[in-house]
Amino acid sequence: MLLKLEARPEPSQLMAYLSPLLAVALTLIGGLLVFSALGTDPLEGFKVFFLNPVKDTYGVSELLLKATPLMLCAVGLAVGFRANVWNIGAEGQYVMGAVAASGMALYFIDSESAMLLPAMVLAGAVGGALWAAIPALLRTRFNANEILTSLMLVYIAQLAVSWLAHGPWKDPDGFNFPQSKMFADSALLPMLIEGTRLNFAFVIALGLLAAGYVFMQRSFLGFQMRVAGQADAAARYAGFSATRTIWIGMLAGGATAGIAGMAEVSGPMGQLTEHVSNNYGFAAIIVAFIGRLNPVGIFFGSLLMALLYLGGEQAQQYLNLPSSISKVFQGMLLFFLLGADVFIHYRLRLKGGK
Amino acid sequence: MEANLFTSMLFATVVAGTPLVIVALGLLVSEKSGVLNLGAEGMMAMGAVAAFAVTHETGSPWLGVLAGMGAGMVMAFLFGILVLSLMANQVASGLALSIFGVGLSAFVGKPFESVALAAVPPIRLPFLADIPVIGPALYNQQALVYFSWALMWAVVWFLYRSRAGLVLRAVGEAPGSAHSIGYPVIRIRYLATLFGGAMAGIGGAFLSVFYTPLWVEGMVAGRGWIALALVVFATWRPLRVIVGAYLFGGVMIAQLFVQGSGMEIDMPSQVLSSLPYWATIVVLVIISRNAATIRLNAPVSLGQPYRADT
């Protein structure tokens, strides 16, 4: 081998920001290769996948709509990831948030109160946070690995929503489809732009991104959590509570994921269905990493990831490819990012060229 | 309880537990070398789809198993490049491998979603299969079930009786020392990771070619994660892996137990389907409750990147 990795004296700040861009570039190249391997004209595939979805205002509004749950989930997850709290069950917390908010909407289905929506947002946050509290409790009380417990709870949440949609909450007039009644108008999020589906949840997401920024970069508690993530011995020495770090990390992710779930049922779906789980919770993990666990980065990361979702739908429609191609690109993106990150701490040197 | 019913339950338990045995033993070996691969779910999914596709095209389930194994190894190799050569974070890279593998398997498996494979007949072991009650359950099984038993003894022998196994454990416990006395830490970790990938691929192949035999997106359904939990539950000991795997196998076929018991229980099917996941959580809690158990048994360098700075 002619090249070797050499440790940098200090981590490169520049590379920390360049690495996501490098990963995006590599994913695009990978995309071209995938399209040609599938016998699709790569340039045509590229255009359909990455450009078509955003060619008009409606497309952009759809992009922002798709990015909203990703922003929400990712900003909460980032709070935990910074402190090495590995909540990877955001998908389940998202589902439980959707369930709690739907419960509220269905219980007050005749209500026209303006308080219903705020109550649903709150219910979503609490539902998600409660689901995240289980792994937090098991970790702090019994030392059980939160990666595995939070993930198991994803499957359980999906089964729970399937039971509700097939059983007690099934719409009696719904032709036996596994879905609830349509929500009343008072339980639907108001639209931001006439003629599009972009709704108020986008504003909530922006607000939480800002709140996340203040918490992580400007508050003492956020600082403690950062220290816990980067040097947990130092954090313990300074007397920062590890238990509190875990609780905050888990609950933040659960609450925002729950709000994302609420936004989905109360926005584009308008009802609870069996298919509320749409992989946002997992995609948000990628968003959090590609955004460098930073709210500004997460904003752009979720736009990119939303584009991958929309591109997959376009590819299905116009290129006759399965829409799961999105997940391939999402996975590739994270792979390349993790690989590119090596250059933050190391640089390439020619061997023997000392 | 009727003997027949017991036999069929035992049979089903062993079948359901087998992919967990194979995958968890592979993960155990890679963890013993210090590599924590959370990508088991993705490797299994790729193994399952590759095995199904090849079996469907060639008609040979054994070529299918080989393809599954190969797919698992390719995935493990990607993971190895990230965490062993590029020293990326093992937790994040494992997640990436899972997300990527599950997505890619859904993508390449699309054309196979509506086709079925012919069931592979079991292999009946002479004499043993004639033992009353347990014979037909244990010794009239798929070849991969026998393979899983052989694998367990092979792993036990390798880890605790062979020199190579000793070196592998040394690399997991103290990579610095192993390096200083001349063992190639990274190469050994690559091999252990590839072995884990191969077994995850075979486990996936068992699901799609022998167990169902169908390919459905998401059919691995968390078994890769359960296998990871099993390794912790077994405190990194191969014999306990097989016990745990069959316990989980039993939980997974709980539905059969309920139907067989003749009890009239009005319970949604989702409750029974969620049992393996609850069981995983309960088991993790029980075993992790005592932090010392984990500390004493987990390979010391598990999850830590290693770089020889020379």
Coordinates of N, CA and C in Angstrom, one line a residue, chain A residues 123-206:
Chain A
A123 N -49.9 15.8 23.9 CA -50.1 14.3 24.0 C -49.0 13.6 23.2
G124 N -48.7 14.1 22.0 CA -47.7 13.4 21.2 C -46.3 13.4 21.9
A125 N -46.0 14.6 22.4 CA -44.7 14.7 23.1 C -44.7 13.8 24.3
V126 N -45.8 13.7 25.1 CA -45.8 12.9 26.3 C -45.8 11.4 25.9
G127 N -46.5 11.1 24.9 CA -46.5 9.7 24.4 C -45.2 9.2 24.0
G128 N -44.5 10.0 23.2 CA -43.1 9.7 22.8 C -42.2 9.6 23.9
A129 N -42.3 10.6 24.8 CA -41.4 10.6 26.0 C -41.6 9.4 26.9
L130 N -42.8 9.1 27.1 CA -43.1 7.9 28.0 C -42.5 6.6 27.4
W131 N -42.6 6.5 26.1 CA -42.1 5.3 25.4 C -40.5 5.3 25.5
A132 N -39.9 6.5 25.5 CA -38.5 6.6 25.7 C -38.1 6.5 27.1
A133 N -39.0 6.7 28.0 CA -38.7 6.6 29.4 C -38.4 5.2 29.8
I134 N -39.0 4.2 29.1 CA -38.8 2.8 29.4 C -37.3 2.4 29.3
P135 N -36.7 2.7 28.1 CA -35.3 2.4 28.1 C -34.4 3.2 29.0
A136 N -34.9 4.5 29.3 CA -34.1 5.3 30.2 C -34.1 4.7 31.6
L137 N -35.3 4.3 32.0 CA -35.4 3.7 33.3 C -34.6 2.4 33.4
L138 N -34.7 1.6 32.4 CA -34.0 0.3 32.4 C -32.5 0.5 32.4
R139 N -32.1 1.6 31.7 CA -30.7 1.8 31.7 C -30.2 2.4 33.0
T140 N -30.9 3.3 33.6 CA -30.4 4.0 34.8 C -30.6 3.0 36.0
R141 N -31.7 2.3 36.0 CA -32.0 1.5 37.2 C -31.4 0.1 37.1
F142 N -31.4 -0.5 35.9 CA -30.9 -1.9 35.7 C -29.7 -2.0 34.8
N143 N -29.2 -0.9 34.3 CA -27.9 -0.9 33.5 C -28.2 -1.6 32.2
A144 N -29.4 -1.8 31.7 CA -29.7 -2.5 30.5 C -29.4 -1.6 29.3
N145 N -28.7 -2.2 28.3 CA -28.3 -1.4 27.1 C -29.4 -0.8 26.4
E146 N -29.4 0.6 26.3 CA -30.5 1.3 25.7 C -30.7 1.1 24.2
I147 N -29.6 0.7 23.5 CA -29.7 0.5 22.1 C -30.7 -0.6 21.8
L148 N -30.5 -1.8 22.6 CA -31.3 -2.9 22.3 C -32.7 -2.7 22.8
T149 N -32.8 -2.2 24.0 CA -34.2 -2.0 24.6 C -35.0 -1.0 23.7
S150 N -34.4 0.1 23.4 CA -35.2 1.1 22.6 C -35.6 0.5 21.3
L151 N -34.7 -0.3 20.7 CA -35.0 -0.9 19.4 C -36.2 -1.9 19.5
M152 N -36.1 -2.8 20.6 CA -37.2 -3.7 20.7 C -38.5 -3.0 20.9
L153 N -38.5 -1.9 21.5 CA -39.8 -1.1 21.7 C -40.3 -0.6 20.4
V154 N -39.5 -0.5 19.4 CA -40.0 -0.1 18.1 C -40.9 -1.2 17.5
Y155 N -40.5 -2.4 17.6 CA -41.4 -3.5 17.1 C -42.6 -3.6 17.9
I156 N -42.5 -3.4 19.2 CA -43.7 -3.4 20.1 C -44.7 -2.3 19.7
A157 N -44.1 -1.1 19.5 CA -45.0 0.0 19.2 C -45.7 -0.2 17.8
Q158 N -45.0 -0.8 16.9 CA -45.6 -1.1 15.6 C -46.7 -2.1 15.7
L159 N -46.5 -3.1 16.6 CA -47.6 -4.1 16.8 C -48.8 -3.4 17.5
A160 N -48.5 -2.5 18.4 CA -49.5 -1.8 19.2 C -50.4 -1.0 18.2
V161 N -49.8 -0.3 17.3 CA -50.6 0.5 16.4 C -51.4 -0.4 15.5
S162 N -50.8 -1.5 15.1 CA -51.5 -2.4 14.2 C -52.7 -3.0 15.0
W163 N -52.6 -3.3 16.2 CA -53.7 -3.7 17.0 C -54.8 -2.7 17.1
L164 N -54.4 -1.4 17.4 CA -55.4 -0.4 17.5 C -56.1 -0.2 16.2
A165 N -55.4 -0.2 15.1 CA -56.0 0.1 13.8 C -56.9 -1.0 13.3
H166 N -56.5 -2.3 13.7 CA -57.4 -3.4 13.3 C -58.5 -3.6 14.3
G167 N -58.3 -3.1 15.6 CA -59.2 -3.4 16.6 C -60.0 -2.3 17.1
P168 N -59.7 -1.8 18.3 CA -60.6 -0.9 19.0 C -60.8 0.5 18.3
W169 N -59.8 0.9 17.5 CA -59.9 2.3 16.9 C -60.3 2.2 15.5
K170 N -60.6 1.0 15.0 CA -60.9 0.9 13.6 C -62.2 1.6 13.2
D171 N -62.2 2.4 12.1 CA -63.4 3.1 11.7 C -64.4 2.1 11.3
P172 N -65.6 2.1 12.0 CA -66.7 1.2 11.6 C -67.2 1.3 10.2
D173 N -67.0 2.6 9.7 CA -67.5 2.8 8.3 C -66.3 2.8 7.3
G174 N -65.2 2.2 7.7 CA -64.0 2.3 6.9 C -63.7 1.2 6.0
F175 N -64.8 0.4 5.6 CA -64.7 -0.7 4.7 C -63.6 -1.7 5.1
N176 N -63.5 -1.8 6.5 CA -62.6 -2.8 7.0 C -61.1 -2.5 6.8
F177 N -60.8 -1.3 6.4 CA -59.3 -1.0 6.3 C -58.8 -0.8 7.7
P178 N -57.5 -1.1 7.9 CA -56.9 -0.9 9.2 C -56.6 0.5 9.5
Q179 N -57.6 1.3 9.7 CA -57.4 2.8 10.0 C -58.5 3.3 10.8
S180 N -58.2 4.5 11.5 CA -59.2 5.1 12.4 C -60.1 6.0 11.6
K181 N -61.1 6.5 12.3 CA -61.9 7.6 11.6 C -61.0 8.7 11.2
M182 N -61.5 9.5 10.2 CA -60.8 10.7 9.9 C -61.0 11.7 11.0
F183 N -59.9 12.5 11.3 CA -60.0 13.4 12.4 C -60.9 14.6 12.0
A184 N -61.5 15.3 13.0 CA -62.2 16.5 12.8 C -61.3 17.6 12.3
D185 N -61.9 18.6 11.7 CA -61.0 19.7 11.2 C -60.2 20.4 12.3
S186 N -60.9 20.4 13.5 CA -60.2 21.1 14.6 C -59.0 20.3 15.1
A187 N -58.8 19.1 14.6 CA -57.7 18.2 15.0 C -56.6 18.2 13.9
L188 N -56.8 19.0 12.9 CA -55.9 19.0 11.8 C -55.0 20.2 11.8
L189 N -53.7 20.0 11.6 CA -52.8 21.2 11.6 C -53.1 22.1 10.5
P190 N -53.1 23.5 10.7 CA -53.4 24.4 9.7 C -52.3 24.5 8.6
M191 N -52.7 24.7 7.4 CA -51.7 24.8 6.3 C -51.0 26.1 6.3
L192 N -49.7 26.0 5.9 CA -48.9 27.3 5.8 C -49.1 28.0 4.5
I193 N -49.2 27.2 3.4 CA -49.3 27.8 2.1 C -50.5 27.2 1.4
E194 N -51.4 28.0 0.9 CA -52.6 27.6 0.2 C -52.2 26.6 -0.9
G195 N -52.9 25.6 -1.1 CA -52.7 24.7 -2.2 C -51.6 23.7 -2.0
T196 N -50.9 23.7 -0.9 CA -49.9 22.7 -0.6 C -50.3 21.9 0.7
R197 N -49.5 20.9 1.0 CA -49.8 20.2 2.2 C -48.9 20.6 3.4
L198 N -48.0 21.6 3.1 CA -47.1 22.0 4.2 C -47.9 22.7 5.3
N199 N -47.7 22.1 6.5 CA -48.5 22.6 7.6 C -47.7 23.2 8.7
F200 N -48.4 23.6 9.8 CA -47.8 24.3 10.9 C -46.7 23.6 11.6
A201 N -46.6 22.2 11.4 CA -45.6 21.4 12.1 C -44.2 21.9 11.7
F202 N -44.1 22.4 10.5 CA -42.8 22.9 10.0 C -42.3 24.0 10.9
V203 N -43.3 24.9 11.3 CA -42.9 26.0 12.2 C -42.5 25.4 13.6
I204 N -43.2 24.5 14.1 CA -42.9 23.8 15.3 C -41.4 23.2 15.2
A205 N -41.2 22.6 14.1 CA -39.9 22.0 13.9 C -38.8 23.0 14.0
L206 N -39.0 24.2 13.3 CA -38.0 25.2 13.3 C -37.8 25.7 14.7

